[in-house]
Amino acid sequence: MSSTLLRTVPALRGALRASGAVKPAVALASTSFVRCKATLPDLPYDYNALEPYISSKIMELHHKKHHQTYVTGLNTALENIAKAQEQGDFTKAASMAPLLNFHGGGHVNHSLFWENLAPASREGGGEPTGDLKTAIEDDFGSFEDFRKQMNTTLAGIQGSGWAWLVKDKESDTLSIVTRANQDPVTGAFVPLLGIDAWEHAYYLQYENRKAEYFDAIWNIINWKTVAKRYD
């Protein structure tokens, strides 16, 4: 198996497990694939629950169409890799690594993203509390400084991608990282809060005014979920 596939498999396996995007009874093996089935997660709120900050139409398309595409693509990639391995065609299996990373990352990222959000009338918005609040103030100066830095980072993404608040597994410090396309956060970092900067996340409502979307989404961030990931 190629070095590319060997790097992709363990990283994506860990991300899938951490996000709960694949049922725990099945997993990706380190050098071979066990057939498993990713499924589209249900949202913990209605499509219109995040209005006026994200419209019902965007939420429905984003979840039912875009996320479903990643789920379907991930399952197809896993099936093709398993078939290629059964046939001893490791070159073909290795050629699936980019699709596995893209669709698997898309599934992981969106599964985390939906949990990052909550209606403003419930857990959405406001500021973090407790240990997470302290950590943000220690590493960014203040919550407002963190928010501004996150928005600046999002605005600087060229093309499609994500900005993430992450925790370093070794130092427990917080930082902001970006990932192109659907690359998942893996390795030394734990993803705490991700904001989708793909056009499909905002364009129907905000058109080319993506800075308005980046400002608006803070009104529906579920800091309880972020804090659980931090802890």
mmCIF file of C-alpha atoms in Angstrom:
data_model
loop_
_atom_site.group_PDB
_atom_site.id
_atom_site.type_symbol
_atom_site.label_atom_id
_atom_site.label_comp_id
_atom_site.label_asym_id
_atom_site.label_seq_id
_atom_site.Cartn_x
_atom_site.Cartn_y
_atom_site.Cartn_z
ATOM 1 C CA MET A 1 0.000 0.000 0.000
ATOM 2 C CA SER A 2 1.333 3.437 -0.871
ATOM 3 C CA SER A 3 2.665 5.833 1.747
ATOM 4 C CA THR A 4 -0.131 8.278 0.812
ATOM 5 C CA LEU A 5 -2.854 5.798 1.688
ATOM 6 C CA LEU A 6 -1.023 4.704 4.835
ATOM 7 C CA ARG A 7 -0.962 8.324 6.022
ATOM 8 C CA THR A 8 -4.581 8.965 5.074
ATOM 9 C CA VAL A 9 -6.094 5.897 6.718
ATOM 10 C CA PRO A 10 -5.003 6.339 10.372
ATOM 11 C CA ALA A 11 -5.647 10.095 10.335
ATOM 12 C CA LEU A 12 -9.120 9.736 8.894
ATOM 13 C CA ARG A 13 -9.889 6.750 11.108
ATOM 14 C CA GLY A 14 -9.161 8.856 14.200
ATOM 15 C CA ALA A 15 -11.198 11.778 12.915
ATOM 16 C CA LEU A 16 -14.172 9.568 12.089
ATOM 17 C CA ARG A 17 -14.105 7.962 15.531
ATOM 18 C CA ALA A 18 -13.719 11.285 17.332
ATOM 19 C CA SER A 19 -16.636 12.849 15.484
ATOM 20 C CA GLY A 20 -18.897 9.831 15.811
ATOM 21 C CA ALA A 21 -19.327 9.920 12.025
ATOM 22 C CA VAL A 22 -18.981 6.145 11.765
ATOM 23 C CA LYS A 23 -20.697 3.660 14.027
ATOM 24 C CA PRO A 24 -18.272 2.421 16.732
ATOM 25 C CA ALA A 25 -18.772 -1.222 15.817
ATOM 26 C CA VAL A 26 -16.889 -0.704 12.574
ATOM 27 C CA ALA A 27 -13.645 1.062 11.820
ATOM 28 C CA LEU A 28 -10.896 1.560 9.289
ATOM 29 C CA ALA A 29 -7.994 -0.785 9.877
ATOM 30 C CA SER A 30 -4.470 0.594 9.639
ATOM 31 C CA THR A 31 -3.440 -1.390 6.569
ATOM 32 C CA SER A 32 -6.703 -2.920 5.379
ATOM 33 C CA PHE A 33 -10.302 -1.834 5.179
ATOM 34 C CA VAL A 34 -13.311 -3.275 6.925
ATOM 35 C CA ARG A 35 -16.508 -2.381 5.097
ATOM 36 C CA CYS A 36 -18.491 0.160 7.085
ATOM 37 C CA LYS A 37 -21.353 2.452 6.298
ATOM 38 C CA ALA A 38 -21.313 6.160 7.011
ATOM 39 C CA THR A 39 -24.734 7.745 7.420
ATOM 40 C CA LEU A 40 -26.042 11.297 7.331
ATOM 41 C CA PRO A 41 -26.544 12.429 10.936
ATOM 42 C CA ASP A 42 -29.812 13.973 12.008
ATOM 43 C CA LEU A 43 -29.642 17.613 13.010
ATOM 44 C CA PRO A 44 -30.450 18.439 16.651
ATOM 45 C CA TYR A 45 -32.666 21.312 15.481
ATOM 46 C CA ASP A 46 -35.021 22.155 12.608
ATOM 47 C CA TYR A 47 -33.745 23.665 9.378
ATOM 48 C CA ASN A 48 -35.344 27.017 10.231
ATOM 49 C CA ALA A 49 -34.040 27.072 13.808
ATOM 50 C CA LEU A 50 -30.908 29.092 13.002
ATOM 51 C CA GLU A 51 -32.724 31.935 11.267
ATOM 52 C CA PRO A 52 -32.184 34.791 10.699
ATOM 53 C CA TYR A 53 -28.455 34.054 10.825
ATOM 54 C CA ILE A 54 -28.557 31.036 8.506
ATOM 55 C CA SER A 55 -31.658 30.569 6.397
ATOM 56 C CA SER A 56 -33.772 27.446 6.328
ATOM 57 C CA LYS A 57 -33.064 26.972 2.612
ATOM 58 C CA ILE A 58 -29.303 27.028 3.137
ATOM 59 C CA MET A 59 -29.509 24.595 6.034
ATOM 60 C CA GLU A 60 -31.653 22.148 4.077
ATOM 61 C CA LEU A 61 -29.413 22.232 0.997
ATOM 62 C CA HIS A 62 -26.225 22.152 3.043
ATOM 63 C CA HIS A 63 -27.339 19.170 5.099
ATOM 64 C CA LYS A 64 -29.491 17.087 2.735
ATOM 65 C CA LYS A 65 -27.509 17.712 -0.456
ATOM 66 C CA HIS A 66 -23.916 18.729 0.271
ATOM 67 C CA HIS A 67 -23.301 16.647 3.381
ATOM 68 C CA GLN A 68 -25.108 13.689 1.825
ATOM 69 C CA THR A 69 -22.743 13.924 -1.150
ATOM 70 C CA TYR A 70 -19.762 13.491 1.178
ATOM 71 C CA VAL A 71 -21.415 10.530 2.911
ATOM 72 C CA THR A 72 -22.120 8.848 -0.420
ATOM 73 C CA GLY A 73 -18.618 9.580 -1.702
ATOM 74 C CA LEU A 74 -17.021 8.211 1.462
ATOM 75 C CA ASN A 75 -18.987 4.974 1.279
ATOM 76 C CA THR A 76 -18.120 4.567 -2.401
ATOM 77 C CA ALA A 77 -14.418 5.158 -1.734
ATOM 78 C CA LEU A 78 -14.401 2.629 1.115
ATOM 79 C CA GLU A 79 -16.152 0.021 -1.041
ATOM 80 C CA ASN A 80 -13.748 0.552 -3.953
ATOM 81 C CA ILE A 81 -10.697 0.332 -1.687
ATOM 82 C CA ALA A 82 -11.955 -2.894 -0.118
ATOM 83 C CA LYS A 83 -12.640 -4.430 -3.545
ATOM 84 C CA ALA A 84 -9.225 -3.403 -4.835
ATOM 85 C CA GLN A 85 -7.504 -4.930 -1.805
ATOM 86 C CA GLU A 86 -9.435 -8.171 -2.196
ATOM 87 C CA GLN A 87 -8.145 -8.308 -5.765
ATOM 88 C CA GLY A 88 -4.598 -7.509 -4.658
ATOM 89 C CA ASP A 89 -4.653 -4.288 -6.707
ATOM 90 C CA PHE A 90 -2.924 -2.002 -4.224
ATOM 91 C CA THR A 91 -2.177 0.607 -6.868
ATOM 92 C CA LYS A 92 -5.903 1.061 -7.432
ATOM 93 C CA ALA A 93 -6.519 1.088 -3.674
ATOM 94 C CA ALA A 94 -3.886 3.782 -3.214
ATOM 95 C CA SER A 95 -5.433 5.877 -5.979
ATOM 96 C CA MET A 96 -8.526 6.221 -3.781
ATOM 97 C CA ALA A 97 -6.638 8.158 -1.079
ATOM 98 C CA PRO A 98 -7.599 11.640 -2.374
ATOM 99 C CA LEU A 99 -11.289 10.688 -2.554
ATOM 100 C CA LEU A 100 -11.131 9.106 0.885
ATOM 101 C CA ASN A 101 -9.598 12.267 2.320
ATOM 102 C CA PHE A 102 -12.034 14.609 0.553
ATOM 103 C CA HIS A 103 -15.287 12.787 1.221
ATOM 104 C CA GLY A 104 -14.255 11.399 4.595
ATOM 105 C CA GLY A 105 -13.053 14.820 5.657
ATOM 106 C CA GLY A 106 -16.256 16.401 4.378
ATOM 107 C CA HIS A 107 -18.314 13.977 6.444
ATOM 108 C CA VAL A 108 -16.231 14.532 9.585
ATOM 109 C CA ASN A 109 -16.098 18.310 9.222
ATOM 110 C CA HIS A 110 -19.823 18.703 8.682
ATOM 111 C CA SER A 111 -20.719 16.286 11.482
ATOM 112 C CA LEU A 112 -18.697 18.492 13.842
ATOM 113 C CA PHE A 113 -20.057 21.697 12.280
ATOM 114 C CA TRP A 114 -23.730 20.887 12.932
ATOM 115 C CA GLU A 115 -22.916 20.244 16.577
ATOM 116 C CA ASN A 116 -21.108 23.601 16.735
ATOM 117 C CA LEU A 117 -24.401 25.381 16.114
ATOM 118 C CA ALA A 118 -27.550 25.942 18.139
ATOM 119 C CA PRO A 119 -30.549 28.271 17.895
ATOM 120 C CA ALA A 120 -29.981 31.693 19.407
ATOM 121 C CA SER A 121 -33.085 31.123 21.524
ATOM 122 C CA ARG A 122 -31.430 28.097 23.139
ATOM 123 C CA GLU A 123 -27.713 27.411 23.580
ATOM 124 C CA GLY A 124 -26.544 29.512 20.631
ATOM 125 C CA GLY A 125 -24.496 32.677 20.881
ATOM 126 C CA GLY A 126 -22.980 34.519 23.791
ATOM 127 C CA GLU A 127 -19.501 33.734 25.041
ATOM 128 C CA PRO A 128 -17.832 30.636 26.460
ATOM 129 C CA THR A 129 -17.559 30.151 30.200
ATOM 130 C CA GLY A 130 -15.420 28.206 32.630
ATOM 131 C CA ASP A 131 -12.108 26.618 31.610
ATOM 132 C CA LEU A 132 -12.661 27.286 27.918
ATOM 133 C CA LYS A 133 -13.158 31.000 28.551
ATOM 134 C CA THR A 134 -9.972 31.083 30.615
ATOM 135 C CA ALA A 135 -8.006 29.245 27.934
ATOM 136 C CA ILE A 136 -9.197 31.613 25.198
ATOM 137 C CA GLU A 137 -8.241 34.637 27.297
ATOM 138 C CA ASP A 138 -4.836 33.129 28.081
ATOM 139 C CA ASP A 139 -4.004 32.323 24.458
ATOM 140 C CA PHE A 140 -5.719 35.172 22.595
ATOM 141 C CA GLY A 141 -5.946 38.001 25.142
ATOM 142 C CA SER A 142 -9.738 38.181 25.221
ATOM 143 C CA PHE A 143 -12.765 36.571 23.632
ATOM 144 C CA GLU A 144 -13.235 39.583 21.374
ATOM 145 C CA ASP A 145 -9.608 39.345 20.217
ATOM 146 C CA PHE A 146 -10.151 35.664 19.462
ATOM 147 C CA ARG A 147 -13.347 36.364 17.518
ATOM 148 C CA LYS A 148 -11.641 39.074 15.444
ATOM 149 C CA GLN A 149 -8.678 36.807 14.713
ATOM 150 C CA MET A 150 -11.006 33.979 13.677
ATOM 151 C CA ASN A 151 -12.941 36.276 11.331
ATOM 152 C CA THR A 152 -9.719 37.613 9.829
ATOM 153 C CA THR A 153 -8.510 34.065 9.266
ATOM 154 C CA LEU A 154 -11.801 33.089 7.625
ATOM 155 C CA ALA A 155 -11.716 36.129 5.335
ATOM 156 C CA GLY A 156 -8.201 35.170 4.268
ATOM 157 C CA ILE A 157 -9.167 31.706 3.023
ATOM 158 C CA GLN A 158 -8.745 31.629 -0.735
ATOM 159 C CA GLY A 159 -11.236 29.371 -2.437
ATOM 160 C CA SER A 160 -12.896 26.761 -0.244
ATOM 161 C CA GLY A 161 -11.924 25.649 3.235
ATOM 162 C CA TRP A 162 -12.424 25.832 6.974
ATOM 163 C CA ALA A 163 -11.067 27.727 9.958
ATOM 164 C CA TRP A 164 -10.774 25.839 13.237
ATOM 165 C CA LEU A 165 -10.160 26.622 16.866
ATOM 166 C CA VAL A 166 -7.965 23.725 17.965
ATOM 167 C CA LYS A 167 -6.290 22.457 21.109
ATOM 168 C CA ASP A 168 -2.730 21.163 20.999
ATOM 169 C CA LYS A 169 -2.704 17.658 22.471
ATOM 170 C CA GLU A 170 0.730 18.125 24.056
ATOM 171 C CA SER A 171 0.625 21.686 25.405
ATOM 172 C CA ASP A 172 -3.159 22.121 25.811
ATOM 173 C CA THR A 173 -2.790 25.552 24.209
ATOM 174 C CA LEU A 174 -5.342 26.930 21.772
ATOM 175 C CA SER A 175 -4.706 28.221 18.278
ATOM 176 C CA ILE A 176 -6.481 28.867 14.994
ATOM 177 C CA VAL A 177 -5.689 26.769 11.937
ATOM 178 C CA THR A 178 -7.108 26.580 8.434
ATOM 179 C CA ARG A 179 -7.705 23.547 6.269
ATOM 180 C CA ALA A 180 -8.212 23.659 2.519
ATOM 181 C CA ASN A 181 -11.226 22.055 0.879
ATOM 182 C CA GLN A 182 -12.411 19.259 3.204
ATOM 183 C CA ASP A 183 -9.103 18.314 4.817
ATOM 184 C CA PRO A 184 -9.890 17.230 8.404
ATOM 185 C CA VAL A 185 -8.041 18.369 11.513
ATOM 186 C CA THR A 186 -5.841 15.462 12.615
ATOM 187 C CA GLY A 187 -2.489 14.743 14.218
ATOM 188 C CA ALA A 188 -1.403 17.019 17.042
ATOM 189 C CA PHE A 189 -4.650 18.993 17.220
ATOM 190 C CA VAL A 190 -8.116 18.398 18.643
ATOM 191 C CA PRO A 191 -10.794 20.290 16.648
ATOM 192 C CA LEU A 192 -12.962 22.372 18.975
ATOM 193 C CA LEU A 193 -14.838 24.798 16.743
ATOM 194 C CA GLY A 194 -14.997 24.788 12.951
ATOM 195 C CA ILE A 195 -16.541 27.379 10.658
ATOM 196 C CA ASP A 196 -17.312 26.427 7.078
ATOM 197 C CA ALA A 197 -15.999 28.970 4.564
ATOM 198 C CA TRP A 198 -17.281 27.156 1.475
ATOM 199 C CA GLU A 199 -19.683 29.268 -0.597
ATOM 200 C CA HIS A 200 -22.439 26.683 -0.228
ATOM 201 C CA ALA A 201 -22.539 27.529 3.494
ATOM 202 C CA TYR A 202 -23.665 31.122 2.930
ATOM 203 C CA TYR A 203 -24.030 32.268 -0.681
ATOM 204 C CA LEU A 204 -27.807 31.855 -1.114
ATOM 205 C CA GLN A 205 -28.334 34.286 1.758
ATOM 206 C CA TYR A 206 -25.252 36.496 1.891
ATOM 207 C CA GLU A 207 -24.099 36.304 -1.749
ATOM 208 C CA ASN A 208 -20.595 37.815 -1.943
ATOM 209 C CA ARG A 209 -20.873 39.412 1.508
ATOM 210 C CA LYS A 210 -19.149 36.553 3.279
ATOM 211 C CA ALA A 211 -17.840 38.837 6.029
ATOM 212 C CA GLU A 212 -21.464 39.307 7.113
ATOM 213 C CA TYR A 213 -21.859 35.537 7.362
ATOM 214 C CA PHE A 214 -18.707 35.284 9.467
ATOM 215 C CA ASP A 215 -20.071 37.963 11.807
ATOM 216 C CA ALA A 216 -23.542 36.433 11.977
ATOM 217 C CA ILE A 217 -22.529 32.892 12.808
ATOM 218 C CA TRP A 218 -21.258 33.897 16.260
ATOM 219 C CA ASN A 219 -24.895 34.387 17.272
ATOM 220 C CA ILE A 220 -25.526 30.640 16.932
ATOM 221 C CA ILE A 221 -22.282 29.054 18.182
ATOM 222 C CA ASN A 222 -22.973 26.324 20.744
ATOM 223 C CA TRP A 223 -20.271 26.983 23.320
ATOM 224 C CA LYS A 224 -21.403 24.049 25.468
ATOM 225 C CA THR A 225 -20.399 21.661 22.697
ATOM 226 C CA VAL A 226 -17.082 23.450 22.180
ATOM 227 C CA ALA A 227 -16.402 23.270 25.927
ATOM 228 C CA LYS A 228 -17.092 19.526 26.001
ATOM 229 C CA ARG A 229 -14.549 18.999 23.241
ATOM 230 C CA TYR A 230 -12.051 21.150 25.113
ATOM 231 C CA ASP A 231 -12.511 19.175 28.317
#
